[in-house]
Short mmCIF file of C-alpha atoms and ligand atoms in Angstrom, two decimals:
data_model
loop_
_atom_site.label_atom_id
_atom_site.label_comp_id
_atom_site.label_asym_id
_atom_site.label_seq_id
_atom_site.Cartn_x
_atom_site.Cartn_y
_atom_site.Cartn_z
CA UNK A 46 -25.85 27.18 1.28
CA UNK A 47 -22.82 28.04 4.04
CA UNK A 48 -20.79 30.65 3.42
CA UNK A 49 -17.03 30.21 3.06
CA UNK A 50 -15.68 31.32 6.21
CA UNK A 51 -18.38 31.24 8.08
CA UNK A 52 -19.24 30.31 11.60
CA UNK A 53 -21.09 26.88 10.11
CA UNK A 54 -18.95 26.03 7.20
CA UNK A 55 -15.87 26.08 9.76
CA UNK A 56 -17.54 23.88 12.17
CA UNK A 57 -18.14 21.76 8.97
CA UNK A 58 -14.65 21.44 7.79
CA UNK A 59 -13.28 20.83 11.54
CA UNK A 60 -16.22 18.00 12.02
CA UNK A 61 -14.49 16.58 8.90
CA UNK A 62 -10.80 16.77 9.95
CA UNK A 63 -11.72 15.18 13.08
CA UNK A 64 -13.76 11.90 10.70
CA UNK A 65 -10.45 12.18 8.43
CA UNK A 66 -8.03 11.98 10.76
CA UNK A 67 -10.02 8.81 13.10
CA UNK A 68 -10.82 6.96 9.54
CA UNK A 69 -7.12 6.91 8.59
CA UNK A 70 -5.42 6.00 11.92
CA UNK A 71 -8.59 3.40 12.86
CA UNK A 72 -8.73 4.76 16.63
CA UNK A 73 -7.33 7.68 18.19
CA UNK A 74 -7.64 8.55 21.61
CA UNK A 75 -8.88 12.66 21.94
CA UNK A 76 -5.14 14.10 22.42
CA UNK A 77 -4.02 12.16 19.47
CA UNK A 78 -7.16 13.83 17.41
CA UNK A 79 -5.91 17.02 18.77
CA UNK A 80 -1.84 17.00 17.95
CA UNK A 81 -2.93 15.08 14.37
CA UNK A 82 -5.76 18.49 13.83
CA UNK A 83 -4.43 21.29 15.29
CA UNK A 84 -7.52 21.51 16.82
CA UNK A 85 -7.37 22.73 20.54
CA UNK A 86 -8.56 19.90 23.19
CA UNK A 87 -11.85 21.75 23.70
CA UNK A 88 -13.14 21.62 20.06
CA UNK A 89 -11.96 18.51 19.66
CA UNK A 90 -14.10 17.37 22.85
CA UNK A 91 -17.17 18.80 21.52
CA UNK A 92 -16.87 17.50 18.51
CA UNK A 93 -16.45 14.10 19.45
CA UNK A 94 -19.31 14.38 21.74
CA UNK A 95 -21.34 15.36 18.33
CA UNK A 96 -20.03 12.97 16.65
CA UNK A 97 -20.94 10.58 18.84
CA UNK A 98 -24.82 11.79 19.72
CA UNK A 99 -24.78 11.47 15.76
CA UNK A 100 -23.78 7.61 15.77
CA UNK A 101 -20.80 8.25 13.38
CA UNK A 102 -18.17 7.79 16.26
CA UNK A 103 -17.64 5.43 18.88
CA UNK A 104 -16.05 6.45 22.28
CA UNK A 105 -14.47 3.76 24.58
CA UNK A 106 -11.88 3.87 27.49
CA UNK A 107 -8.71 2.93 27.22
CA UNK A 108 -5.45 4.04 28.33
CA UNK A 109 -2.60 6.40 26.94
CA UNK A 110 1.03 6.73 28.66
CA UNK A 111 -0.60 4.98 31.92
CA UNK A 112 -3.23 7.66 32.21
CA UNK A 113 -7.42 6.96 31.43
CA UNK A 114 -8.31 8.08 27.98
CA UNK A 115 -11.28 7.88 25.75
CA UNK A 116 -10.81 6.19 22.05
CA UNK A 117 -12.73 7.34 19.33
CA UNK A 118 -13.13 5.36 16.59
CA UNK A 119 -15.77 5.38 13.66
CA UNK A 120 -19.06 3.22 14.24
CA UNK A 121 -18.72 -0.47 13.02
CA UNK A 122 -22.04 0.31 10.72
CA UNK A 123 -20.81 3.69 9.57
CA UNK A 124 -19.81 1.87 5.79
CA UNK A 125 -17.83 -0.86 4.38
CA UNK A 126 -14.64 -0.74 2.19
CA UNK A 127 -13.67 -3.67 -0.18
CA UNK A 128 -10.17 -4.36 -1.58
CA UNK A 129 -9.46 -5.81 -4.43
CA UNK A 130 -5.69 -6.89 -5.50
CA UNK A 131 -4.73 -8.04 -9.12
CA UNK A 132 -1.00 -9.36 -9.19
CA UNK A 133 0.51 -11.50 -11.81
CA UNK A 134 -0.71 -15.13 -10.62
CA UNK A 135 -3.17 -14.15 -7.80
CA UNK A 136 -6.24 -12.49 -7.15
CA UNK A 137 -6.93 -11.03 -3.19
CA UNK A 138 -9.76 -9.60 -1.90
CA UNK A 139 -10.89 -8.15 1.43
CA UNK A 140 -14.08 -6.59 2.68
CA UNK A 141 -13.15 -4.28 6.05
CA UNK A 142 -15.40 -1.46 8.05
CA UNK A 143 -14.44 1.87 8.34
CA UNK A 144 -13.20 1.27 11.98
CA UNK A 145 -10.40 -0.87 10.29
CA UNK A 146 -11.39 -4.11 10.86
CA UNK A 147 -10.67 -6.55 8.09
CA UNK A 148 -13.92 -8.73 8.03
CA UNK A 149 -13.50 -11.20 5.22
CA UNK A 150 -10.06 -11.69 3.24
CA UNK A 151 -9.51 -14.86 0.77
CA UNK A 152 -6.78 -15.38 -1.90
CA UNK A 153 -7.23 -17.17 -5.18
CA UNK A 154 -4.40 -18.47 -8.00
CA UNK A 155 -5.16 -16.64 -11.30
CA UNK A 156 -3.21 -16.31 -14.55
CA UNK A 157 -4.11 -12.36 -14.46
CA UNK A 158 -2.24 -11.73 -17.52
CA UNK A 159 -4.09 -14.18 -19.73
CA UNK A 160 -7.75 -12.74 -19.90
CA UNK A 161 -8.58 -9.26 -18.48
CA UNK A 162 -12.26 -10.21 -18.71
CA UNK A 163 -11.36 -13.57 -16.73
CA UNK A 164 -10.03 -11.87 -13.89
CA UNK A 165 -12.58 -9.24 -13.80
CA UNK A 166 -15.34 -12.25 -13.73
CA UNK A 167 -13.51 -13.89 -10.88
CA UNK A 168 -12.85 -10.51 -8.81
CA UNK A 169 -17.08 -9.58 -9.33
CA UNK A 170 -17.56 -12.78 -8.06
CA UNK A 171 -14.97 -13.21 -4.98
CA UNK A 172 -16.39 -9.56 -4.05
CA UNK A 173 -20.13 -10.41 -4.08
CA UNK A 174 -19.34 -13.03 -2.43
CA UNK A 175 -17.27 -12.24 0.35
CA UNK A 176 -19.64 -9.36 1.15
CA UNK A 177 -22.17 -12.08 1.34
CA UNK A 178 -21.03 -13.88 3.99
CA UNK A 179 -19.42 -10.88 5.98
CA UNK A 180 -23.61 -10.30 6.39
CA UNK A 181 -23.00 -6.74 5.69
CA UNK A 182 -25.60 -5.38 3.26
CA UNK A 183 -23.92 -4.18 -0.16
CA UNK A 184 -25.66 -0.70 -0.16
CA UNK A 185 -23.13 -0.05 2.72
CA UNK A 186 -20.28 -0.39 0.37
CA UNK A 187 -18.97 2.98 0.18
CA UNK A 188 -16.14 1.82 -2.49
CA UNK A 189 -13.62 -0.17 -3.88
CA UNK A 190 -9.97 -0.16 -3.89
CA UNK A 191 -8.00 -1.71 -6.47
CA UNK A 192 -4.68 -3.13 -7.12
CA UNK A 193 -2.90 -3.49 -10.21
CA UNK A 194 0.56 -4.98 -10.84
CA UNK A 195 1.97 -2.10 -12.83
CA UNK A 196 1.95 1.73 -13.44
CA UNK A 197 -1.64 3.38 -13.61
CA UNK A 198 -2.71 6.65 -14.00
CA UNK A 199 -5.00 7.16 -10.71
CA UNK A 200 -6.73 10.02 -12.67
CA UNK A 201 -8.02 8.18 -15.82
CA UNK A 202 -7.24 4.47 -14.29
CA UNK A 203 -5.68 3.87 -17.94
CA UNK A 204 -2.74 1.63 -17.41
CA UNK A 205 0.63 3.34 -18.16
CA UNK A 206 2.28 0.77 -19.99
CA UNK A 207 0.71 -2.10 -22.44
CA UNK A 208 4.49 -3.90 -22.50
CA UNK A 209 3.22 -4.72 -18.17
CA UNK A 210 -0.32 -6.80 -18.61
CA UNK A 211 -0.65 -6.88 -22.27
CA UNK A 212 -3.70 -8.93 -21.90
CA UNK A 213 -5.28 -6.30 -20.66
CA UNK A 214 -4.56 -4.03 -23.09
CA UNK A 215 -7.65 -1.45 -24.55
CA UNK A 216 -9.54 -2.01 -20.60
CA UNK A 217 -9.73 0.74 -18.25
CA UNK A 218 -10.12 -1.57 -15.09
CA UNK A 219 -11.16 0.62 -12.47
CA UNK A 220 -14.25 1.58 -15.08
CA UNK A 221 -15.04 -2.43 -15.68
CA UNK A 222 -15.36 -2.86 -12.09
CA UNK A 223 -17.20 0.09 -11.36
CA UNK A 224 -19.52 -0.78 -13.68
CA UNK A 225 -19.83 -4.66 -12.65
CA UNK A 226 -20.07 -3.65 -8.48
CA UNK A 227 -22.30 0.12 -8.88
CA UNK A 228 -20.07 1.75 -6.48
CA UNK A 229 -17.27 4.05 -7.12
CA UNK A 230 -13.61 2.14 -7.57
CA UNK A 231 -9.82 4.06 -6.63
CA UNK A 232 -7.49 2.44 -8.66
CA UNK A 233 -3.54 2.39 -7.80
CA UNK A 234 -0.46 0.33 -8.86
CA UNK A 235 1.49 -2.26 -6.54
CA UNK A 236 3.72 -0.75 -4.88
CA UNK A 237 1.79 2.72 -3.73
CA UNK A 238 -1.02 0.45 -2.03
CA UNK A 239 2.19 -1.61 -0.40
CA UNK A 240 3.19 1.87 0.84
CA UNK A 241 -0.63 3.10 2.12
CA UNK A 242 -0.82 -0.91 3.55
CA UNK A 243 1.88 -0.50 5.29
CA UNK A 244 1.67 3.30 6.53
CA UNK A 245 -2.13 2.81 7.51
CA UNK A 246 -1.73 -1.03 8.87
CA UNK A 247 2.10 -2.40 9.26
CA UNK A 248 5.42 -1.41 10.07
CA UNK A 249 4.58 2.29 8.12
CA UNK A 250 2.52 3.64 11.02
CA UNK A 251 3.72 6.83 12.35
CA UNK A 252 6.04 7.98 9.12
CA UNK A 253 4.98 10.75 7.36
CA UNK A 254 7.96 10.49 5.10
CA UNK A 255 8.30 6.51 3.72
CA UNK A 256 9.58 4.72 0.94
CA UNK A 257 7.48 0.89 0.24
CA UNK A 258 10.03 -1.03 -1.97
CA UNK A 259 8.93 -3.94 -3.22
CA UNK A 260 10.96 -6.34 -5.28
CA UNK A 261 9.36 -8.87 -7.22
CA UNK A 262 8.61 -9.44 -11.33
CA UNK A 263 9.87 -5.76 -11.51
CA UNK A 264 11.01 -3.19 -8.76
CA UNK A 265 9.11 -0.39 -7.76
CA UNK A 266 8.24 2.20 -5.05
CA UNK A 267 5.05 3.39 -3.72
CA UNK A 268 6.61 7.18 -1.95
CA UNK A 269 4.33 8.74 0.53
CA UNK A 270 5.76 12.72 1.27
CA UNK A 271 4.20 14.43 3.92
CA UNK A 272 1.87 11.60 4.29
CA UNK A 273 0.30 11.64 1.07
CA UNK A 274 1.08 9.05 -1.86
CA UNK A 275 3.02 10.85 -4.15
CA UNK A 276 2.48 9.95 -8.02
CA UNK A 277 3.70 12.31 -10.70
CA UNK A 278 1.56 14.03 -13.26
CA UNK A 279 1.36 10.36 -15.51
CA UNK A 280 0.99 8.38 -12.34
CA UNK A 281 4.71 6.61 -12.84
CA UNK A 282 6.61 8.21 -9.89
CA UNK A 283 8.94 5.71 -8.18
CA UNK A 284 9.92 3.83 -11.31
CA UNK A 285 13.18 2.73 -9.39
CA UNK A 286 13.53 -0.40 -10.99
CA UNK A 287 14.86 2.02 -13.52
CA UNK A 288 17.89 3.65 -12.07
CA UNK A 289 21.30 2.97 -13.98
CA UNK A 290 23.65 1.24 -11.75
CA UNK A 291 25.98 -0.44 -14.75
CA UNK A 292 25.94 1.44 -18.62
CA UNK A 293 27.47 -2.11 -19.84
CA UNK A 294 25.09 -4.06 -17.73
CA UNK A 295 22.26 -6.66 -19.12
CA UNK A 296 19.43 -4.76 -21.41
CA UNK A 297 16.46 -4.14 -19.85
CA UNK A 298 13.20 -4.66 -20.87
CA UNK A 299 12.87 -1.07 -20.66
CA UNK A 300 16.08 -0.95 -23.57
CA UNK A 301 18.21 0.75 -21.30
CA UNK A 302 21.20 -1.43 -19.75
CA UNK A 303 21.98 -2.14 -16.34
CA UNK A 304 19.22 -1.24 -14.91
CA UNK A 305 18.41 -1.87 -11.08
CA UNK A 306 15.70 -4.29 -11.88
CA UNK A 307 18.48 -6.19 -14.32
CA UNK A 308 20.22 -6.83 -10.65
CA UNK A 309 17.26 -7.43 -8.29
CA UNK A 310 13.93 -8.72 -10.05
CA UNK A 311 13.40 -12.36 -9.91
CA UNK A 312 13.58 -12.91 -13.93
CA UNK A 313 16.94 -11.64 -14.24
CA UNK A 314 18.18 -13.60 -10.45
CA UNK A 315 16.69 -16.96 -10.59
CA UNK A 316 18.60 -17.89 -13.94
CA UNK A 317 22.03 -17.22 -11.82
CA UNK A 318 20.68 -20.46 -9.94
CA UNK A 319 19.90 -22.33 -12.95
CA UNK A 320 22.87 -24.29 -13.38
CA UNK A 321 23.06 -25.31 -9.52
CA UNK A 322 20.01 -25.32 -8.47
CA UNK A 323 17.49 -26.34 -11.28
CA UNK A 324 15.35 -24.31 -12.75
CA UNK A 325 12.37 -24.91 -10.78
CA UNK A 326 12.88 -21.82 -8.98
CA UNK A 327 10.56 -19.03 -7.32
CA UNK A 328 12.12 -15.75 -5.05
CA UNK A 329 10.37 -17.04 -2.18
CA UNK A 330 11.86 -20.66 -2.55
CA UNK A 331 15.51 -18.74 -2.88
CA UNK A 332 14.57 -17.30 0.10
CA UNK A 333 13.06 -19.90 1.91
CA UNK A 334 17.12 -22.29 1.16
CA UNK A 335 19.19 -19.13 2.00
CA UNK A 336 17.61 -18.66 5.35
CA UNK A 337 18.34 -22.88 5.77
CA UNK A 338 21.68 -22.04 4.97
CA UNK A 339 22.35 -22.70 1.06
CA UNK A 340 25.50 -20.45 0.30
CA UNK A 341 24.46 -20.04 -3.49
CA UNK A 342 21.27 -18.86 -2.12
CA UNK A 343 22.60 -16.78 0.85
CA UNK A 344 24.72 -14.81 -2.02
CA UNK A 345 22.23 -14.16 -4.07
CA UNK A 346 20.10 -12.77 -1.72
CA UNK A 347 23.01 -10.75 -0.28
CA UNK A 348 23.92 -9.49 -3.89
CA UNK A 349 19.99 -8.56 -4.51
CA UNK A 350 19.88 -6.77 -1.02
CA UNK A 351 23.37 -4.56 -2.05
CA UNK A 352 21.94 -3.53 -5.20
CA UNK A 353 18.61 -2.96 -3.92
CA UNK A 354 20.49 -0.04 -1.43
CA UNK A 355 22.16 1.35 -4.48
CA UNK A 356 18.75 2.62 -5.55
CA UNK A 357 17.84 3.38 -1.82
CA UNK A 358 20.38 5.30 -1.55
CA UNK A 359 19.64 7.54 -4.56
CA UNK A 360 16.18 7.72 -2.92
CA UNK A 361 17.61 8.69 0.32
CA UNK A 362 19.41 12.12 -1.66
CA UNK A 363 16.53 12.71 -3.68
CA UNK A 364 13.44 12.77 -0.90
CA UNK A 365 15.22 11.69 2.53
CA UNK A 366 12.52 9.75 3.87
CA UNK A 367 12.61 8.45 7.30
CA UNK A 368 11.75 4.96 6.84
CA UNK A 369 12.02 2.55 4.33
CA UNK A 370 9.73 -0.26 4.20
CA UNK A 371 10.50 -3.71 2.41
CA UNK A 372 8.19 -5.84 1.05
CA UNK A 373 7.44 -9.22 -1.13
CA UNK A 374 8.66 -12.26 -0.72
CA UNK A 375 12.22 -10.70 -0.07
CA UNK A 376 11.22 -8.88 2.84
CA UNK A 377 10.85 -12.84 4.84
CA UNK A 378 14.82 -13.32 4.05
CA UNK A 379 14.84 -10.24 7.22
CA UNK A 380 18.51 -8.99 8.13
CA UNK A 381 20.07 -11.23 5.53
CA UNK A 382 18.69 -8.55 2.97
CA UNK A 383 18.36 -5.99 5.67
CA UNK A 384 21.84 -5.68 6.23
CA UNK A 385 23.13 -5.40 2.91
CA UNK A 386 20.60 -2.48 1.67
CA UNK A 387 21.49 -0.68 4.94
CA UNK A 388 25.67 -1.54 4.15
CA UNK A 389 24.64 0.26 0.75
CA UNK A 390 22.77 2.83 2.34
CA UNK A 391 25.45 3.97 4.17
CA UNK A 392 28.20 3.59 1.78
CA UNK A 393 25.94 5.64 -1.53
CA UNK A 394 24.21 7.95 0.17
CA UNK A 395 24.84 11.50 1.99
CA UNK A 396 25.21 11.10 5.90
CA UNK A 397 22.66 13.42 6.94
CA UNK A 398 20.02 11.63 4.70
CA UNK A 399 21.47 7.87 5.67
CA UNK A 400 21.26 8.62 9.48
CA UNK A 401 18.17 9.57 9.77
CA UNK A 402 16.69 6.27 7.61
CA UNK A 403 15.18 3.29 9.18
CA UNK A 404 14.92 0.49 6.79
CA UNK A 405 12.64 -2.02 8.28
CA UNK A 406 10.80 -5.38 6.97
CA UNK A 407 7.14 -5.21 5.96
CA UNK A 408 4.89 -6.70 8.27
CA UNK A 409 1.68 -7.67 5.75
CA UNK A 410 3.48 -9.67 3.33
CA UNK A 411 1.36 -10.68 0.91
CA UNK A 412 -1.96 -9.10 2.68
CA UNK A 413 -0.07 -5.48 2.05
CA UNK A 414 -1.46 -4.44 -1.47
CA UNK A 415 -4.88 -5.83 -0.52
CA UNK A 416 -4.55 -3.71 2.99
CA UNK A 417 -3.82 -0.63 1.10
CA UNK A 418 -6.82 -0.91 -1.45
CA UNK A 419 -8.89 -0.59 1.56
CA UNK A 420 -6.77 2.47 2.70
CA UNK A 421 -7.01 3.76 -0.37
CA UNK A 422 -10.75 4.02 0.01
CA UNK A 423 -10.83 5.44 3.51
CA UNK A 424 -8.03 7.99 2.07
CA UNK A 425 -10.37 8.99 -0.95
CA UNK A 426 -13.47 8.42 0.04
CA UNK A 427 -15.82 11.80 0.20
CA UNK A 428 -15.29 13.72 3.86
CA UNK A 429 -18.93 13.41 4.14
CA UNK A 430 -19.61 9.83 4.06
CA UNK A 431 -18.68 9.50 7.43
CA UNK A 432 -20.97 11.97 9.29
CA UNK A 433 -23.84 10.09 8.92
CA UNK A 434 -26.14 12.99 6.95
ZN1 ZN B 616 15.13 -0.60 -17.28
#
């Protein structure tokens, strides 16, 4: 037993800031390790070298700012992470190491809604699989992320609302799984694994303070705050789909009216293309004609982006992130959405909050959710894991 405090258990709990910190950034070089600890250049030297005697860490040269540095990154063979992502007509799953490399990633159309037990089937399979021919062996799994299209609480992984997948109503998915693969499974909504995606992978990296919208059946926001995932108590934080931008406006499905999603998501859009355009319609088609020119399109998308700043601009007062991340199949129309949520942004909220915001496209596209199920296991996976005892 260590004692709190003592000589040991400190060098224990600096050993595991030091495997934290390199697990979530992928590679660091030994100053980075040092500014993201606190840990003075020294410690952080011997460490390393421990670390590395110990075959948990890798050290290679590189260079920083022009100058020869060493990168330290965790051992290929130190565990493997799987992601797993559930959205409304697709199933995605990737099998990565802990040094962030995504070894094995494949997509697969699914009606997710219609049969929970379906979807679980295919995701077993599609796992098993994947780790299969990756050639790692599956007692290296260390766990699994997973991705659902909807509010969950992370605690209990009980969905937080039977009116999202009402097929899978009664399940606890994060249990099924668990129970199907033998290892442990995190379980998160949408839009929070867009945000860890992003922050851990994309055009997130470096913001401690970041807001993932993503726009798609419903609106949502995954909110990291001081570099964690924020979630509320019932796991339903960044409900912004919800925000009242017009008391007379359409009714929700949520029985309020005029809510942001009644402005932005694609069920409540498409139709205003229905008479012009057929109704053969997807976002990413609307997308795909308004960046080809076609005006009806271009407006729509314009409109979409304008509301979609209303909300980021209550966002802005309320936690004054630094960066706001876009992503779905929006995010490809770039500044022609862009523009308008930064017009908004400007115009709605305070000047101090709207200065210092950088709204910027996501970079994973559809790979983001899937991304951040592996984050979310190299964010929650046990300190320990890593230093190889
Ligand atoms: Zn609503």
């Amino acid at each position: 037993m260590e004692t709190p405090g003592s000589q040991s258990s400190l060098h224990r709990a600096n050993l595991e800031r030091v495997v934290r910190a390199v697990r979530m950034a992928g590679s660091l070089t030994q100053a980075e390790i040092a500014r993201t600890t606190g840990l003075s250049a020294a410690t952080v030297s011997n460490i390393v070298r421990e670390l590395k005697d110990g075959g948990t860490v890798e050290v290679t040269p590189t260079s920083a700012g022009g100058r020869r540095a060493r990168a330290v990154s965790l051992s290929d063979d130190a565990g493997t992470v799987v992601g797993v992502d559930f959205g409304h007509s697709h199933l995605r799953v990737a099998v990565g190491n802990l040094a962030h490399q995504v070894l094995a990633e494949e997509a697969e159309p699914i009606d997710v809604d219609a049969s929970a037990g379906e979807g679980f089937d295919r995701a077993e399979q599609l796992v098993k699989r994947l780790i299969a021919e990756t050639g790692v062996s599956p007692d290296k799994v260390v766990g699994v992320g997973l991705g659902v299209p909807g509010p969950i609480d992370a605690a209990t992984g009980v969905l937080g609302s039977s009116s999202i997948l009402p097929g899978w109503a009664g399940t606890n998915p994060r249990e099924e799984l668990a129970s199907r693969l033998s290892v442990p499974v995190h379980v998160d909504n949408d839009a929070n694994l867009g945000a860890l995606g992003e922050q851990v992978w994309g055009n997130g990296r470096g913001a401690a303070d970041l807001a993932y919208i993503k726009v798609a059946s419903g609106v949502g926001a995954g909110l990291v705050i001081n570099g964690q995932i924020y979630r509320g108590p019932g796991g339903t934080a960044g409900e912004i789909g919800h925000i009242t931008l017009d008391e007379s406006g359409p009714v929700c499905r949520c029985g309020n009216r005029g809510c942001l999603e009644t402005f932005t998501a694609a069920r409540y859009v498409l139709p205003l293309l229905h008479s012009t355009h057929g109704t053969d319609l997807t976002m990413a088609r609307v997308v795909r004609l308004a960046s080809e020119g076609d005006p009806g399109c271009r407006r729509v998308i314009v409109d979409v982006g304008r509301h979609v700043g209303s909300g980021v601009a209550n966002l802005c007062n309320l936690l004054n992130p630094s960066r706001v991340v876009l992503g779905g199949d929006l995010a490809e129309a770039g500044d022609l959405v862009l523009d308008p949520i930064r017009d908004s942004v400007a115009r709605y909220a305070i000047p101090s909050a709207a200065r210092q915001l950088t709204v910027a496209p996501g970079t994973l596209g559809g790979r983001a959710e899937v991304l951040g199920a592996l984050a979310l296991v190299l964010s929650e996976m046990d300190e320990t894991r890593g230093l190889g005892r």
